[in-house]
Amino acid sequence: MSDLVTFAHALSDTTRWRIVRLVMDHAMCICELADILDMPQSSISSHVQILRKTGLLESERCGKWSYFRIDGRYLKVVRDLEQFFEGSGSKIWKDDDSCAVKRLAQRAESCCPGPQKLTPRHRKREHAKP
């Protein structure tokens, strides 16, 4: 990542922040993100490219699919930002989290085989408490 302004710009869009939150713990492909966010794959792909150009995402290619996850170097700062701004957008975050759980449960029956190297990180989201 070249500088703070580039980093801030990458996170300055609601859709990109939603993507970042979704790929903190699980690597996901464009079609999974599109299903979860209920957006066209082309829109998701454009947002992912902005995040990739900043160096924020790591990726793995499996056949014709590419999976994306937050690069470990930026995981702490992204989680700290999420924690600091907890509550802003919490309904959207909860809905995204719920949709992600459902979509990832369907991975075996879907077109996406899942990543081989980018294994899930295990973490309990603080804002998901009842």
Tab-separated table of C-alpha atoms in Angstrom:
chain	number	residue	atom	x	y	z
A	1	MET	CA	0.000	0.000	0.000
A	2	SER	CA	1.558	3.241	-1.085
A	3	ASP	CA	0.213	5.656	1.510
A	4	LEU	CA	-2.491	6.505	3.981
A	5	VAL	CA	-4.564	8.458	1.434
A	6	THR	CA	-4.700	5.470	-0.922
A	7	PHE	CA	-5.675	3.225	1.982
A	8	ALA	CA	-8.376	5.640	3.135
A	9	HIS	CA	-9.719	6.000	-0.404
A	10	ALA	CA	-9.999	2.232	-0.772
A	11	LEU	CA	-12.122	2.056	2.379
A	12	SER	CA	-14.156	5.203	1.676
A	13	ASP	CA	-16.945	3.410	-0.171
A	14	THR	CA	-19.710	1.506	1.623
A	15	THR	CA	-19.596	-1.419	-0.793
A	16	ARG	CA	-15.814	-1.737	-0.495
A	17	TRP	CA	-16.045	-1.647	3.300
A	18	ARG	CA	-18.706	-4.377	3.175
A	19	ILE	CA	-16.398	-6.459	0.978
A	20	VAL	CA	-13.478	-5.875	3.344
A	21	ARG	CA	-15.543	-7.022	6.308
A	22	LEU	CA	-16.653	-10.148	4.483
A	23	VAL	CA	-13.152	-11.196	3.452
A	24	MET	CA	-11.438	-10.581	6.782
A	25	ASP	CA	-11.954	-14.150	7.925
A	26	HIS	CA	-12.932	-16.077	4.778
A	27	ALA	CA	-11.537	-15.920	1.273
A	28	MET	CA	-14.395	-15.421	-1.178
A	29	CYS	CA	-14.750	-15.224	-4.919
A	30	ILE	CA	-16.553	-12.515	-6.869
A	31	CYS	CA	-19.702	-14.595	-7.388
A	32	GLU	CA	-19.986	-15.320	-3.650
A	33	LEU	CA	-19.556	-11.642	-2.794
A	34	ALA	CA	-22.107	-10.703	-5.483
A	35	ASP	CA	-24.636	-13.159	-4.041
A	36	ILE	CA	-24.113	-11.949	-0.479
A	37	LEU	CA	-24.281	-8.250	-1.373
A	38	ASP	CA	-27.012	-8.769	-3.989
A	39	MET	CA	-25.061	-6.829	-6.598
A	40	PRO	CA	-23.870	-7.569	-10.137
A	41	GLN	CA	-20.557	-9.408	-10.396
A	42	SER	CA	-19.167	-6.608	-12.581
A	43	SER	CA	-19.738	-4.057	-9.796
A	44	ILE	CA	-18.155	-6.302	-7.183
A	45	SER	CA	-15.204	-6.966	-9.480
A	46	SER	CA	-14.612	-3.230	-9.931
A	47	HIS	CA	-14.593	-2.677	-6.170
A	48	VAL	CA	-12.291	-5.663	-5.598
A	49	GLN	CA	-9.839	-4.275	-8.153
A	50	ILE	CA	-9.624	-0.989	-6.237
A	51	LEU	CA	-8.937	-2.909	-3.027
A	52	ARG	CA	-6.363	-5.114	-4.771
A	53	LYS	CA	-4.489	-2.129	-6.206
A	54	THR	CA	-3.924	-0.821	-2.680
A	55	GLY	CA	-2.403	-4.137	-1.623
A	56	LEU	CA	-5.177	-4.703	0.904
A	57	LEU	CA	-6.179	-8.099	-0.513
A	58	GLU	CA	-4.304	-11.314	-1.049
A	59	SER	CA	-5.614	-13.715	-3.655
A	60	GLU	CA	-5.563	-17.333	-4.707
A	61	ARG	CA	-6.421	-18.670	-8.133
A	62	CYS	CA	-8.270	-22.023	-8.238
A	63	GLY	CA	-9.198	-23.030	-11.768
A	64	LYS	CA	-11.238	-20.206	-13.236
A	65	TRP	CA	-12.011	-18.683	-9.819
A	66	SER	CA	-9.996	-16.194	-7.807
A	67	TYR	CA	-10.505	-15.914	-4.073
A	68	PHE	CA	-9.735	-12.793	-2.079
A	69	ARG	CA	-8.976	-12.221	1.586
A	70	ILE	CA	-7.514	-9.350	3.612
A	71	ASP	CA	-3.747	-9.498	3.532
A	72	GLY	CA	-2.522	-10.421	7.020
A	73	ARG	CA	-0.387	-7.266	7.197
A	74	TYR	CA	-3.550	-5.141	7.254
A	75	LEU	CA	-5.807	-7.382	9.300
A	76	LYS	CA	-5.196	-5.687	12.659
A	77	VAL	CA	-5.740	-2.161	11.380
A	78	VAL	CA	-8.942	-3.168	9.570
A	79	ARG	CA	-10.253	-4.948	12.659
A	80	ASP	CA	-9.328	-1.956	14.809
A	81	LEU	CA	-11.246	0.342	12.448
A	82	GLU	CA	-14.240	-1.980	12.543
A	83	GLN	CA	-14.150	-2.046	16.343
A	84	PHE	CA	-13.672	1.726	16.630
A	85	PHE	CA	-16.694	2.443	14.431
A	86	GLU	CA	-18.812	-0.389	15.826
A	87	GLY	CA	-22.472	0.433	15.547
A	88	SER	CA	-22.301	2.458	12.334
A	89	GLY	CA	-24.068	0.237	9.851
A	90	SER	CA	-24.542	-2.580	12.347
A	91	LYS	CA	-27.822	-3.769	10.736
A	92	ILE	CA	-26.114	-3.970	7.349
A	93	TRP	CA	-23.131	-5.790	8.901
A	94	LYS	CA	-25.394	-8.312	10.634
A	95	ASP	CA	-27.323	-8.920	7.414
A	96	ASP	CA	-24.069	-9.365	5.477
A	97	ASP	CA	-22.737	-11.763	8.106
A	98	SER	CA	-25.923	-13.806	8.015
A	99	CYS	CA	-25.919	-13.973	4.210
A	100	ALA	CA	-22.231	-14.928	4.222
A	101	VAL	CA	-22.826	-17.852	6.583
A	102	LYS	CA	-25.630	-19.122	4.341
A	103	ARG	CA	-23.639	-18.631	1.130
A	104	LEU	CA	-20.495	-20.305	2.460
A	105	ALA	CA	-22.612	-23.264	3.621
A	106	GLN	CA	-23.678	-23.691	-0.019
A	107	ARG	CA	-20.117	-23.594	-1.369
A	108	ALA	CA	-19.877	-27.368	-1.892
A	109	GLU	CA	-22.996	-27.370	-4.087
A	110	SER	CA	-22.190	-24.134	-5.931
A	111	CYS	CA	-20.003	-23.378	-8.901
A	112	CYS	CA	-17.146	-22.254	-6.624
A	113	PRO	CA	-14.869	-25.005	-5.323
A	114	GLY	CA	-13.350	-22.846	-2.577
A	115	PRO	CA	-9.754	-21.819	-1.982
A	116	GLN	CA	-7.033	-24.313	-1.094
A	117	LYS	CA	-4.410	-22.078	0.553
A	118	LEU	CA	-6.412	-19.163	1.948
A	119	THR	CA	-8.005	-21.049	4.815
A	120	PRO	CA	-10.562	-19.371	7.081
A	121	ARG	CA	-9.368	-17.319	10.019
A	122	HIS	CA	-11.294	-18.015	13.170
A	123	ARG	CA	-12.637	-15.030	15.020
A	124	LYS	CA	-15.818	-14.105	16.773
A	125	ARG	CA	-17.153	-10.780	15.570
A	126	GLU	CA	-17.706	-8.453	18.509
A	127	HIS	CA	-20.766	-6.742	17.017
A	128	ALA	CA	-22.508	-10.053	16.408
A	129	LYS	CA	-23.372	-10.374	20.106
A	130	PRO	CA	-27.123	-10.423	20.869
